Tab-separated table of C-alpha atoms in Angstrom:
chain	number	residue	atom	x	y	z
W	6	ILE	CA	-79.332	-140.189	-47.932
W	7	ASN	CA	-79.155	-143.107	-45.532
W	8	ILE	CA	-77.511	-142.888	-42.126
W	9	ILE	CA	-74.321	-144.721	-43.157
W	10	GLN	CA	-73.784	-142.431	-46.162
W	11	GLY	CA	-74.368	-139.455	-43.887
W	12	ILE	CA	-71.797	-140.642	-41.362
W	13	VAL	CA	-69.248	-141.407	-44.064
W	14	ARG	CA	-69.813	-138.034	-45.758
W	15	LEU	CA	-69.736	-135.852	-42.659
W	16	PHE	CA	-66.399	-134.389	-41.618
W	17	ARG	CA	-66.360	-132.343	-38.432
W	18	ILE	CA	-64.032	-129.391	-37.964
W	19	ASP	CA	-64.006	-127.820	-34.528
W	20	CYS	CA	-61.870	-124.753	-33.879
W	21	ALA	CA	-62.025	-121.495	-31.963
W	22	PRO	CA	-60.327	-118.110	-32.140
W	23	VAL	CA	-58.501	-118.858	-28.869
W	24	TYR	CA	-56.925	-121.966	-30.430
W	25	PHE	CA	-55.270	-119.535	-32.882
W	26	ASN	CA	-55.601	-121.994	-35.756
W	27	GLU	CA	-58.734	-121.053	-37.727
W	28	ASP	CA	-56.704	-119.334	-40.456
W	29	VAL	CA	-54.348	-122.313	-40.821
W	30	ILE	CA	-57.259	-124.768	-40.880
W	31	GLY	CA	-59.020	-122.451	-43.342
W	32	ASP	CA	-55.993	-122.463	-45.681
W	33	ALA	CA	-55.827	-126.259	-45.633
W	34	LEU	CA	-59.589	-126.523	-46.089
W	35	GLN	CA	-59.638	-124.170	-49.087
W	36	LYS	CA	-56.700	-125.979	-50.693
W	37	HIS	CA	-58.485	-129.301	-50.334
W	38	LEU	CA	-61.874	-128.004	-51.519
W	39	GLU	CA	-60.282	-126.374	-54.571
W	40	SER	CA	-58.269	-129.492	-55.434
W	41	ASN	CA	-59.260	-131.216	-58.653
W	42	THR	CA	-58.756	-134.582	-56.967
W	43	SER	CA	-61.128	-133.940	-54.062
W	44	SER	CA	-64.789	-134.906	-54.136
W	45	LEU	CA	-65.292	-133.147	-50.802
W	46	LYS	CA	-67.695	-130.197	-50.827
W	47	ARG	CA	-68.428	-127.534	-48.201
W	48	GLU	CA	-71.804	-129.124	-47.503
W	49	ASP	CA	-69.994	-132.352	-46.536
W	50	LEU	CA	-68.332	-130.517	-43.656
W	51	PHE	CA	-69.698	-129.647	-40.247
W	52	ILE	CA	-67.755	-126.578	-39.136
W	53	THR	CA	-67.958	-125.369	-35.554
W	54	SER	CA	-66.445	-122.331	-33.916
W	55	LYS	CA	-66.864	-120.495	-30.673
W	56	LEU	CA	-67.343	-116.891	-29.629
W	57	ALA	CA	-64.315	-115.724	-27.624
W	58	SER	CA	-64.769	-113.892	-24.316
W	59	PRO	CA	-63.826	-110.336	-25.454
W	60	PHE	CA	-66.756	-110.350	-27.905
W	61	HIS	CA	-69.630	-111.180	-25.560
W	62	ARG	CA	-71.296	-107.751	-25.700
W	63	ALA	CA	-74.199	-107.970	-28.147
W	64	GLU	CA	-72.681	-105.306	-30.418
W	65	HIS	CA	-69.411	-107.285	-30.725
W	66	VAL	CA	-70.828	-110.692	-31.640
W	67	GLU	CA	-71.170	-109.992	-35.371
W	68	VAL	CA	-67.645	-108.656	-35.814
W	69	ALA	CA	-66.261	-111.753	-34.067
W	70	LEU	CA	-68.279	-114.069	-36.306
W	71	ARG	CA	-67.159	-112.180	-39.432
W	72	LYS	CA	-63.532	-112.596	-38.292
W	73	THR	CA	-64.022	-116.346	-37.853
W	74	LEU	CA	-65.636	-116.668	-41.298
W	75	THR	CA	-62.712	-114.730	-42.813
W	76	ASP	CA	-60.160	-116.951	-41.068
W	77	TYR	CA	-61.889	-120.156	-42.176
W	78	GLY	CA	-62.577	-118.785	-45.660
W	79	VAL	CA	-66.203	-119.932	-45.568
W	80	ASP	CA	-69.603	-118.243	-45.854
W	81	TYR	CA	-71.273	-119.913	-42.882
W	82	LEU	CA	-70.734	-122.073	-39.815
W	83	ASP	CA	-72.830	-125.076	-38.936
W	84	LEU	CA	-72.567	-124.400	-35.218
W	85	TYR	CA	-71.452	-121.281	-33.335
W	86	LEU	CA	-71.144	-121.551	-29.572
W	87	ILE	CA	-70.251	-119.334	-26.640
W	88	HIS	CA	-66.782	-120.644	-25.802
W	89	TRP	CA	-66.742	-119.719	-22.133
W	90	PRO	CA	-69.591	-118.096	-20.202
W	91	VAL	CA	-67.392	-115.280	-18.897
W	92	ALA	CA	-67.003	-111.984	-20.754
W	93	PHE	CA	-63.662	-110.196	-21.022
W	94	LYS	CA	-63.064	-106.549	-21.815
W	95	TYR	CA	-63.379	-105.912	-25.541
W	96	VAL	CA	-60.305	-106.303	-27.747
W	97	GLU	CA	-60.386	-104.342	-31.023
W	98	ILE	CA	-60.175	-106.568	-34.117
W	99	ASP	CA	-60.276	-106.223	-37.887
W	100	PRO	CA	-62.738	-108.827	-39.202
W	101	THR	CA	-61.153	-108.648	-42.663
W	102	SER	CA	-57.642	-109.619	-41.565
W	103	ARG	CA	-56.687	-113.250	-41.145
W	104	GLY	CA	-55.046	-114.709	-38.059
W	105	TRP	CA	-54.222	-113.009	-34.780
W	106	LYS	CA	-51.305	-110.653	-34.073
W	107	ASP	CA	-51.100	-111.787	-30.431
W	108	GLU	CA	-53.001	-113.774	-27.810
W	109	SER	CA	-54.750	-110.837	-26.104
W	110	ILE	CA	-58.200	-112.311	-26.828
W	111	ASP	CA	-57.395	-115.190	-24.476
W	112	ASP	CA	-55.853	-113.171	-21.637
W	113	SER	CA	-57.929	-112.676	-18.491
W	114	ASP	CA	-54.935	-110.968	-16.829
W	115	ASP	CA	-55.577	-112.948	-13.638
W	116	GLY	CA	-59.230	-111.882	-13.730
W	117	ARG	CA	-58.635	-108.152	-14.247
W	118	ASN	CA	-59.976	-108.364	-17.832
W	119	ILE	CA	-63.246	-110.008	-16.820
W	120	ASP	CA	-66.245	-107.815	-17.619
W	121	LEU	CA	-68.920	-108.533	-15.005
W	122	LYS	CA	-71.380	-106.164	-16.697
W	123	VAL	CA	-71.992	-108.573	-19.593
W	124	SER	CA	-74.377	-111.463	-18.968
W	125	VAL	CA	-74.633	-114.709	-20.871
W	126	ARG	CA	-78.174	-113.615	-21.726
W	127	GLU	CA	-76.846	-110.476	-23.488
W	128	THR	CA	-74.341	-112.564	-25.429
W	129	TRP	CA	-77.001	-115.065	-26.441
W	130	LYS	CA	-79.344	-112.287	-27.571
W	131	GLY	CA	-76.528	-110.864	-29.712
W	132	MET	CA	-76.070	-114.256	-31.347
W	133	GLU	CA	-79.804	-114.708	-31.910
W	134	ALA	CA	-80.065	-111.221	-33.421
W	135	LEU	CA	-77.732	-112.207	-36.251
W	136	VAL	CA	-80.130	-114.959	-37.271
W	137	ASP	CA	-83.281	-112.930	-36.581
W	138	ASN	CA	-82.020	-110.025	-38.704
W	139	GLY	CA	-81.325	-112.382	-41.595
W	140	LYS	CA	-77.615	-111.567	-41.606
W	141	TYR	CA	-76.584	-115.149	-40.909
W	142	SER	CA	-78.349	-118.441	-41.229
W	143	LEU	CA	-78.001	-121.522	-39.137
W	144	GLY	CA	-76.154	-123.198	-42.004
W	145	SER	CA	-76.895	-126.804	-42.755
W	146	TYR	CA	-77.350	-127.939	-39.151
W	147	LYS	CA	-81.079	-128.548	-39.080
W	148	HIS	CA	-81.366	-131.146	-36.347
W	149	GLY	CA	-79.794	-129.221	-33.484
W	150	CYS	CA	-81.151	-126.777	-30.987
W	151	LEU	CA	-79.277	-124.480	-28.652
W	152	LYS	CA	-81.038	-123.033	-25.676
W	153	THR	CA	-80.125	-121.216	-22.505
W	154	THR	CA	-81.718	-123.028	-19.613
W	155	HIS	CA	-80.929	-120.619	-16.807
W	156	GLN	CA	-79.262	-117.314	-16.029
W	157	HIS	CA	-77.183	-116.730	-12.922
W	158	LYS	CA	-76.856	-113.271	-11.409
W	159	LEU	CA	-73.437	-112.275	-10.177
């Protein structure tokens, strides 16, 4: 594929749980992909999402990713980022339900919900573990590299 064909074929979708729109975008995406008139395929899309602050503990990263995949209605993301480098207290979620019942995942409560015991390093290790354990792949994004360059102590 030449560069022009690649640019023309690539459609970028960038959402996040705290935008509260991944399920709506997922519905529209599925409708378009399943349309008989569309030549668009999943591999033509570059789908990005972000890990929300209540899910920064390593043991919560996978459930948050599964929720995002459910909301989008896809099997993988091309890029998954840490949305904000500040952890909040965990908010219980059901990764099999679509959408959000409220906006508690985006509520710092004037800083009272910030969890200072969770480092960016822990979050990153939780994200890497999903790939290392073979549970999730990096998708079709083969030319990118994410790397933590430093860690601040609070």
